[in-house]
Amino acid sequence: QVQLVESGGGSEQPGGSLRLSCVASGFYIATYAITWVRRAPGKALEWVSTIYPGGSGNGIYADSVRGRFITSRDNRENTVFLQMDKLKSEDTGVYYCVKGLGGPRTVPQPLGQGTAVTVSS
């Protein structure tokens, strides 16, 4: 059974950092792209980043987070991470990881519970 469980969210001040984790089960993350999406309060689901399969694990990012967020993977732990630095209030929302590709015009629907991030002073 395919399952993705997000964790690591919390409250942080603007300029701070958080590291989200996405633990996968039922499949091997090294062979799949993993996408992060988020839903801000009252807004539509937004694509954040996608990490490609393979050894290099290259990622692509939404303009709103590029240069501040980095996605990575630990294949041994079957886990994908989202390191979020220089947080802004507009980063507030529930973050989900999803198996598969994503992009600005292709926002995959999450299946898990997500992890909530609040950025506020």
mmCIF file of C-alpha atoms in Angstrom:
data_model
loop_
_atom_site.group_PDB
_atom_site.id
_atom_site.type_symbol
_atom_site.label_atom_id
_atom_site.label_comp_id
_atom_site.label_asym_id
_atom_site.label_seq_id
_atom_site.Cartn_x
_atom_site.Cartn_y
_atom_site.Cartn_z
ATOM 1 C CA GLN A 1 0.000 0.000 0.000
ATOM 2 C CA VAL A 2 1.424 3.336 -1.082
ATOM 3 C CA GLN A 3 1.615 5.802 1.760
ATOM 4 C CA LEU A 4 3.336 9.141 2.332
ATOM 5 C CA VAL A 5 3.505 10.686 5.793
ATOM 6 C CA GLU A 6 4.542 14.291 6.237
ATOM 7 C CA SER A 7 6.029 15.774 9.399
ATOM 8 C CA GLY A 8 8.179 18.619 10.628
ATOM 9 C CA GLY A 9 5.757 21.478 10.412
ATOM 10 C CA GLY A 10 5.280 24.009 13.163
ATOM 11 C CA SER A 11 5.378 27.694 13.976
ATOM 12 C CA GLU A 12 8.278 29.871 13.015
ATOM 13 C CA GLN A 13 9.052 33.559 12.779
ATOM 14 C CA PRO A 14 9.723 35.250 9.447
ATOM 15 C CA GLY A 15 13.290 34.601 8.418
ATOM 16 C CA GLY A 16 13.403 31.311 10.262
ATOM 17 C CA SER A 17 13.775 27.764 8.996
ATOM 18 C CA LEU A 18 11.899 24.505 9.089
ATOM 19 C CA ARG A 19 12.666 21.089 7.660
ATOM 20 C CA LEU A 20 9.804 18.952 6.489
ATOM 21 C CA SER A 21 10.042 15.192 6.078
ATOM 22 C CA CYS A 22 8.050 12.850 3.866
ATOM 23 C CA VAL A 23 8.396 9.173 4.700
ATOM 24 C CA ALA A 24 7.255 6.831 1.970
ATOM 25 C CA SER A 25 6.109 3.246 2.228
ATOM 26 C CA GLY A 26 4.872 0.792 -0.344
ATOM 27 C CA PHE A 27 7.237 2.008 -3.031
ATOM 28 C CA TYR A 28 10.866 3.004 -3.453
ATOM 29 C CA ILE A 29 11.313 6.759 -3.693
ATOM 30 C CA ALA A 30 14.554 6.512 -5.653
ATOM 31 C CA THR A 31 12.592 5.501 -8.749
ATOM 32 C CA TYR A 32 9.853 8.107 -8.555
ATOM 33 C CA ALA A 33 9.555 11.859 -8.620
ATOM 34 C CA ILE A 34 8.198 13.309 -5.396
ATOM 35 C CA THR A 35 6.350 16.593 -5.392
ATOM 36 C CA TRP A 36 5.642 19.038 -2.583
ATOM 37 C CA VAL A 37 2.464 21.072 -2.717
ATOM 38 C CA ARG A 38 0.887 23.421 -0.205
ATOM 39 C CA ARG A 39 -2.454 24.943 0.570
ATOM 40 C CA ALA A 40 -2.514 28.363 2.164
ATOM 41 C CA PRO A 41 -5.601 29.353 4.149
ATOM 42 C CA GLY A 42 -8.402 30.190 1.751
ATOM 43 C CA LYS A 43 -6.306 29.570 -1.336
ATOM 44 C CA ALA A 44 -5.988 26.889 -3.957
ATOM 45 C CA LEU A 45 -3.468 24.101 -3.833
ATOM 46 C CA GLU A 46 -0.055 25.359 -5.001
ATOM 47 C CA TRP A 47 2.870 23.438 -6.426
ATOM 48 C CA VAL A 48 6.088 24.053 -4.446
ATOM 49 C CA SER A 49 8.772 21.724 -5.761
ATOM 50 C CA THR A 50 9.487 18.400 -7.423
ATOM 51 C CA ILE A 51 12.527 16.208 -6.981
ATOM 52 C CA TYR A 52 13.334 13.852 -9.820
ATOM 53 C CA PRO A 53 14.285 10.209 -9.398
ATOM 54 C CA GLY A 54 17.821 9.037 -9.841
ATOM 55 C CA GLY A 55 21.097 9.594 -8.122
ATOM 56 C CA SER A 56 21.405 13.314 -8.610
ATOM 57 C CA GLY A 57 17.956 14.035 -7.228
ATOM 58 C CA ASN A 58 17.690 17.343 -9.038
ATOM 59 C CA GLY A 59 14.779 19.497 -8.006
ATOM 60 C CA ILE A 60 12.686 22.222 -9.567
ATOM 61 C CA TYR A 61 10.974 24.976 -7.640
ATOM 62 C CA ALA A 62 8.159 27.444 -7.835
ATOM 63 C CA ASP A 63 9.277 31.024 -8.315
ATOM 64 C CA SER A 64 7.893 31.890 -4.897
ATOM 65 C CA VAL A 65 10.295 29.538 -3.090
ATOM 66 C CA ARG A 66 13.305 29.244 -5.408
ATOM 67 C CA GLY A 67 16.482 30.202 -3.577
ATOM 68 C CA ARG A 68 14.879 29.615 -0.171
ATOM 69 C CA PHE A 69 13.661 26.025 -0.287
ATOM 70 C CA ILE A 70 15.658 22.912 -1.141
ATOM 71 C CA THR A 71 14.258 19.441 -1.614
ATOM 72 C CA SER A 72 16.413 16.368 -1.144
ATOM 73 C CA ARG A 73 16.084 12.662 -0.620
ATOM 74 C CA ASP A 74 17.565 9.935 1.555
ATOM 75 C CA ASN A 75 17.010 6.744 -0.382
ATOM 76 C CA ARG A 76 18.157 4.538 2.468
ATOM 77 C CA GLU A 77 15.466 6.016 4.699
ATOM 78 C CA ASN A 78 12.964 6.215 1.821
ATOM 79 C CA THR A 79 12.418 9.809 2.840
ATOM 80 C CA VAL A 80 12.209 13.129 1.019
ATOM 81 C CA PHE A 81 12.943 16.418 2.743
ATOM 82 C CA LEU A 82 11.994 20.024 2.176
ATOM 83 C CA GLN A 83 14.394 22.443 3.794
ATOM 84 C CA MET A 84 12.684 25.802 4.093
ATOM 85 C CA ASP A 85 14.843 28.813 4.900
ATOM 86 C CA LYS A 86 14.144 32.547 5.010
ATOM 87 C CA LEU A 87 10.521 31.794 5.715
ATOM 88 C CA LYS A 88 7.890 34.379 4.870
ATOM 89 C CA SER A 89 4.370 34.810 6.154
ATOM 90 C CA GLU A 90 3.078 33.767 2.741
ATOM 91 C CA ASP A 91 4.685 30.355 3.265
ATOM 92 C CA THR A 92 2.002 29.609 5.851
ATOM 93 C CA GLY A 93 -0.112 26.624 4.902
ATOM 94 C CA VAL A 94 -0.444 22.875 4.992
ATOM 95 C CA TYR A 95 2.321 21.095 3.111
ATOM 96 C CA TYR A 96 1.867 17.750 1.411
ATOM 97 C CA CYS A 97 4.170 15.407 -0.447
ATOM 98 C CA VAL A 98 2.820 13.501 -3.403
ATOM 99 C CA LYS A 99 4.179 10.638 -5.469
ATOM 100 C CA GLY A 100 4.795 11.749 -9.007
ATOM 101 C CA LEU A 101 5.567 14.791 -11.090
ATOM 102 C CA GLY A 102 4.233 18.270 -10.600
ATOM 103 C CA GLY A 103 4.661 21.794 -11.868
ATOM 104 C CA PRO A 104 3.100 25.242 -12.041
ATOM 105 C CA ARG A 105 0.240 23.968 -14.195
ATOM 106 C CA THR A 106 0.159 20.406 -12.921
ATOM 107 C CA VAL A 107 -0.611 20.325 -9.227
ATOM 108 C CA PRO A 108 -1.147 16.751 -8.053
ATOM 109 C CA GLN A 109 -3.770 16.128 -5.423
ATOM 110 C CA PRO A 110 -2.403 15.004 -2.071
ATOM 111 C CA LEU A 111 -3.661 11.929 -0.298
ATOM 112 C CA GLY A 112 -2.093 12.360 3.125
ATOM 113 C CA GLN A 113 -2.802 14.585 6.095
ATOM 114 C CA GLY A 114 -0.010 17.036 5.435
ATOM 115 C CA THR A 115 1.950 19.026 7.974
ATOM 116 C CA ALA A 116 0.993 22.555 8.977
ATOM 117 C CA VAL A 117 3.437 25.452 8.757
ATOM 118 C CA THR A 118 2.726 28.809 10.345
ATOM 119 C CA VAL A 119 5.034 31.750 9.762
ATOM 120 C CA SER A 120 4.193 34.684 11.959
ATOM 121 C CA SER A 121 5.867 37.213 14.169
#
